[in-house]
Amino acid sequence: MKLCDKIRYLREVEGSLRGLGRAMTQGEVVKAIAAEMDASMSQSYFSQIESGARPHLTNTTRLLLAKFFKVHPGYLVDDPEGYSAELLSDVRGQEDKLDLWLVAGAERFRRDPELRRALLAVARHEDSRRCLLLLESVLETPQLAERLLDALRPEIAEAARKPIAAKLVKKGAKR
């Protein structure tokens, strides 16, 4: 993972941890650094780091960002070629690994706001693993997912039925 991707990921995690339900904006990070760390960083400099225009940090900036995001300063570099983010330390619990994976997935699907919110909701739940096991049970029970969707999110259920209804109308018109 590149440094710029790590910064985006950390903004997402920090926003979630602060209860925003979204990534912190670059401006919010810069303001929070000023307020909480008694240090300054311009938004344009932060933007250059996140865009990849500045792939290397000064030691002062690396230490400041590491302290703000509560990560080891060594994390704030590009990963070496061939490094796999899936190799997590055994020190972390299974739940932490799952939550990190869900947050990373939410970041990958940021252009689909509903899916992103759903992934973050599972990650924020105190027992993400149990949530996914419940989802498996729901999906394996015939028609339970459709009935739950009708009851809990009728607008999504209706939108899903429209393409099916349109196909049936077209088939009837061809006969």
Coordinates of C-alpha atoms in Angstrom, one line a residue:
M1 CA 0.0 0.0 0.0
K2 CA 1.3 3.5 -0.9
L3 CA 1.6 6.2 1.7
C4 CA -1.2 8.2 0.0
D5 CA -3.6 5.2 0.3
K6 CA -2.6 4.8 4.0
I7 CA -3.4 8.5 4.7
R8 CA -6.9 8.1 3.0
Y9 CA -7.4 4.9 5.0
L10 CA -6.4 6.6 8.3
R11 CA -8.8 9.5 7.6
E12 CA -11.6 6.9 7.1
V13 CA -10.8 5.1 10.3
E14 CA -10.4 8.3 12.3
G15 CA -13.7 9.6 11.1
S16 CA -15.3 6.3 12.1
L17 CA -13.6 6.4 15.5
R18 CA -14.8 9.9 16.1
G19 CA -18.4 8.9 15.3
L20 CA -18.7 10.9 12.1
G21 CA -19.9 7.9 10.1
R22 CA -17.6 9.0 7.3
A23 CA -14.0 9.8 6.6
M24 CA -12.6 13.0 8.1
T25 CA -12.0 15.6 5.4
Q26 CA -8.5 16.9 4.9
G27 CA -9.5 20.2 6.4
E28 CA -10.9 18.5 9.5
V29 CA -7.7 16.6 9.9
V30 CA -5.6 19.8 9.6
K31 CA -7.9 21.6 12.1
A32 CA -7.8 18.7 14.5
I33 CA -4.0 18.5 14.3
A34 CA -3.8 22.2 15.1
A35 CA -6.3 21.9 18.0
E36 CA -5.2 18.6 19.5
M37 CA -1.5 18.5 18.7
D38 CA -0.6 22.2 19.1
A39 CA 1.1 22.0 15.7
S40 CA 0.3 23.2 12.3
M41 CA 0.2 21.7 8.8
S42 CA -1.3 23.4 5.8
Q43 CA -4.2 21.7 4.0
S44 CA -2.3 22.0 0.7
Y45 CA 0.7 20.1 2.1
F46 CA -1.6 17.4 3.5
S47 CA -3.4 17.2 0.2
Q48 CA 0.0 16.8 -1.6
I49 CA 0.9 13.9 0.7
E50 CA -2.5 12.2 0.1
S51 CA -2.4 12.7 -3.6
G52 CA 1.0 11.2 -3.9
A53 CA 2.6 14.4 -5.1
R54 CA 4.8 14.2 -2.0
P55 CA 5.6 10.5 -1.6
H56 CA 8.1 11.1 1.3
L57 CA 7.6 12.9 4.6
T58 CA 9.9 14.9 6.6
N59 CA 10.6 13.3 10.0
T60 CA 8.7 16.1 11.8
T61 CA 5.6 15.5 9.6
R62 CA 5.9 11.7 9.9
L63 CA 6.0 12.0 13.7
L64 CA 3.2 14.5 13.8
L65 CA 0.9 12.3 11.7
A66 CA 1.8 9.2 13.5
K67 CA 1.0 10.8 16.8
F68 CA -2.3 12.2 15.5
F69 CA -3.5 8.9 13.9
K70 CA -2.0 6.8 16.7
V71 CA 0.1 4.6 14.4
H72 CA 3.8 3.7 14.5
P73 CA 5.9 6.2 12.4
G74 CA 7.2 3.3 10.4
Y75 CA 3.7 2.7 9.1
L76 CA 3.8 6.0 7.2
V77 CA 5.9 4.9 4.3
D78 CA 5.1 3.0 1.1
D79 CA 5.0 -0.7 1.7
P80 CA 7.8 -2.7 0.0
E81 CA 7.2 -4.5 -3.3
G82 CA 5.4 -7.8 -2.6
Y83 CA 4.2 -6.9 0.8
S84 CA 0.7 -8.2 1.6
A85 CA -1.6 -6.2 3.9
E86 CA -3.4 -9.5 4.7
L87 CA -0.4 -10.6 6.8
L88 CA -1.5 -9.1 10.2
S89 CA 0.3 -9.7 13.4
D90 CA -1.0 -12.5 15.7
V91 CA -1.1 -9.9 18.5
R92 CA -4.3 -8.4 17.0
G93 CA -7.5 -10.3 17.8
Q94 CA -9.6 -11.9 15.1
E95 CA -12.3 -9.2 15.6
D96 CA -9.7 -6.4 15.0
K97 CA -8.6 -8.0 11.8
L98 CA -12.1 -8.4 10.6
D99 CA -13.0 -4.8 11.5
L100 CA -9.9 -3.5 9.6
W101 CA -10.8 -5.6 6.6
L102 CA -14.4 -4.2 6.7
V103 CA -13.2 -0.6 6.9
A104 CA -10.8 -1.2 4.0
G105 CA -13.6 -2.7 2.0
A106 CA -15.8 0.3 2.8
E107 CA -13.0 2.6 1.5
R108 CA -12.8 0.5 -1.7
F109 CA -16.5 0.9 -2.3
R110 CA -16.7 4.5 -1.4
R111 CA -18.5 5.3 -4.7
D112 CA -21.4 3.1 -3.5
P113 CA -22.6 5.0 -0.4
E114 CA -25.2 2.3 0.7
L115 CA -22.7 -0.5 0.6
R116 CA -20.0 1.7 2.3
R117 CA -22.4 2.5 5.1
A118 CA -23.3 -1.1 5.6
L119 CA -19.7 -2.3 5.8
L120 CA -18.9 0.5 8.3
A121 CA -22.0 -0.4 10.4
V122 CA -20.8 -4.0 10.6
A123 CA -17.2 -2.8 11.5
R124 CA -18.5 -0.6 14.2
H125 CA -20.6 -3.3 15.8
E126 CA -19.0 -4.8 18.9
D127 CA -19.2 -8.3 17.4
S128 CA -18.6 -8.1 13.7
R129 CA -18.0 -11.8 13.3
R130 CA -21.4 -12.6 14.8
C131 CA -23.0 -10.1 12.4
L132 CA -21.5 -11.9 9.4
L133 CA -22.5 -15.3 10.7
L134 CA -26.1 -14.0 11.2
L135 CA -26.0 -12.7 7.6
E136 CA -24.9 -16.2 6.4
S137 CA -27.9 -17.8 8.3
V138 CA -30.3 -15.3 6.8
L139 CA -29.1 -15.9 3.3
E140 CA -29.2 -19.7 3.7
T141 CA -32.9 -19.6 4.9
P142 CA -35.1 -19.7 1.8
Q143 CA -36.7 -16.3 1.1
L144 CA -35.8 -14.8 4.5
A145 CA -33.5 -12.2 3.0
E146 CA -36.3 -11.0 0.7
R147 CA -38.9 -10.9 3.5
L148 CA -36.5 -9.0 5.8
L149 CA -35.7 -6.5 3.0
D150 CA -39.4 -6.0 2.4
A151 CA -40.0 -5.3 6.1
L152 CA -36.9 -3.3 6.9
R153 CA -35.9 -1.5 3.6
P154 CA -39.0 -1.6 1.3
E155 CA -37.4 1.1 -1.0
I156 CA -34.5 -1.3 -1.8
A157 CA -36.8 -4.3 -2.2
E158 CA -39.0 -2.3 -4.6
A159 CA -36.0 -1.1 -6.7
A160 CA -34.8 -4.7 -7.0
R161 CA -38.2 -5.9 -8.2
K162 CA -38.5 -3.3 -11.0
P163 CA -35.9 -4.8 -13.3
I164 CA -37.5 -8.3 -12.9
A165 CA -41.0 -6.9 -13.6
A166 CA -39.6 -5.1 -16.7
K167 CA -38.1 -8.4 -18.0
L168 CA -41.4 -10.2 -17.5
V169 CA -43.3 -7.5 -19.5
K170 CA -40.8 -7.7 -22.3
K171 CA -41.2 -11.5 -22.5
G172 CA -44.9 -11.2 -22.6
A173 CA -44.7 -8.6 -25.4
K174 CA -42.6 -10.9 -27.6
R175 CA -45.1 -13.8 -27.4

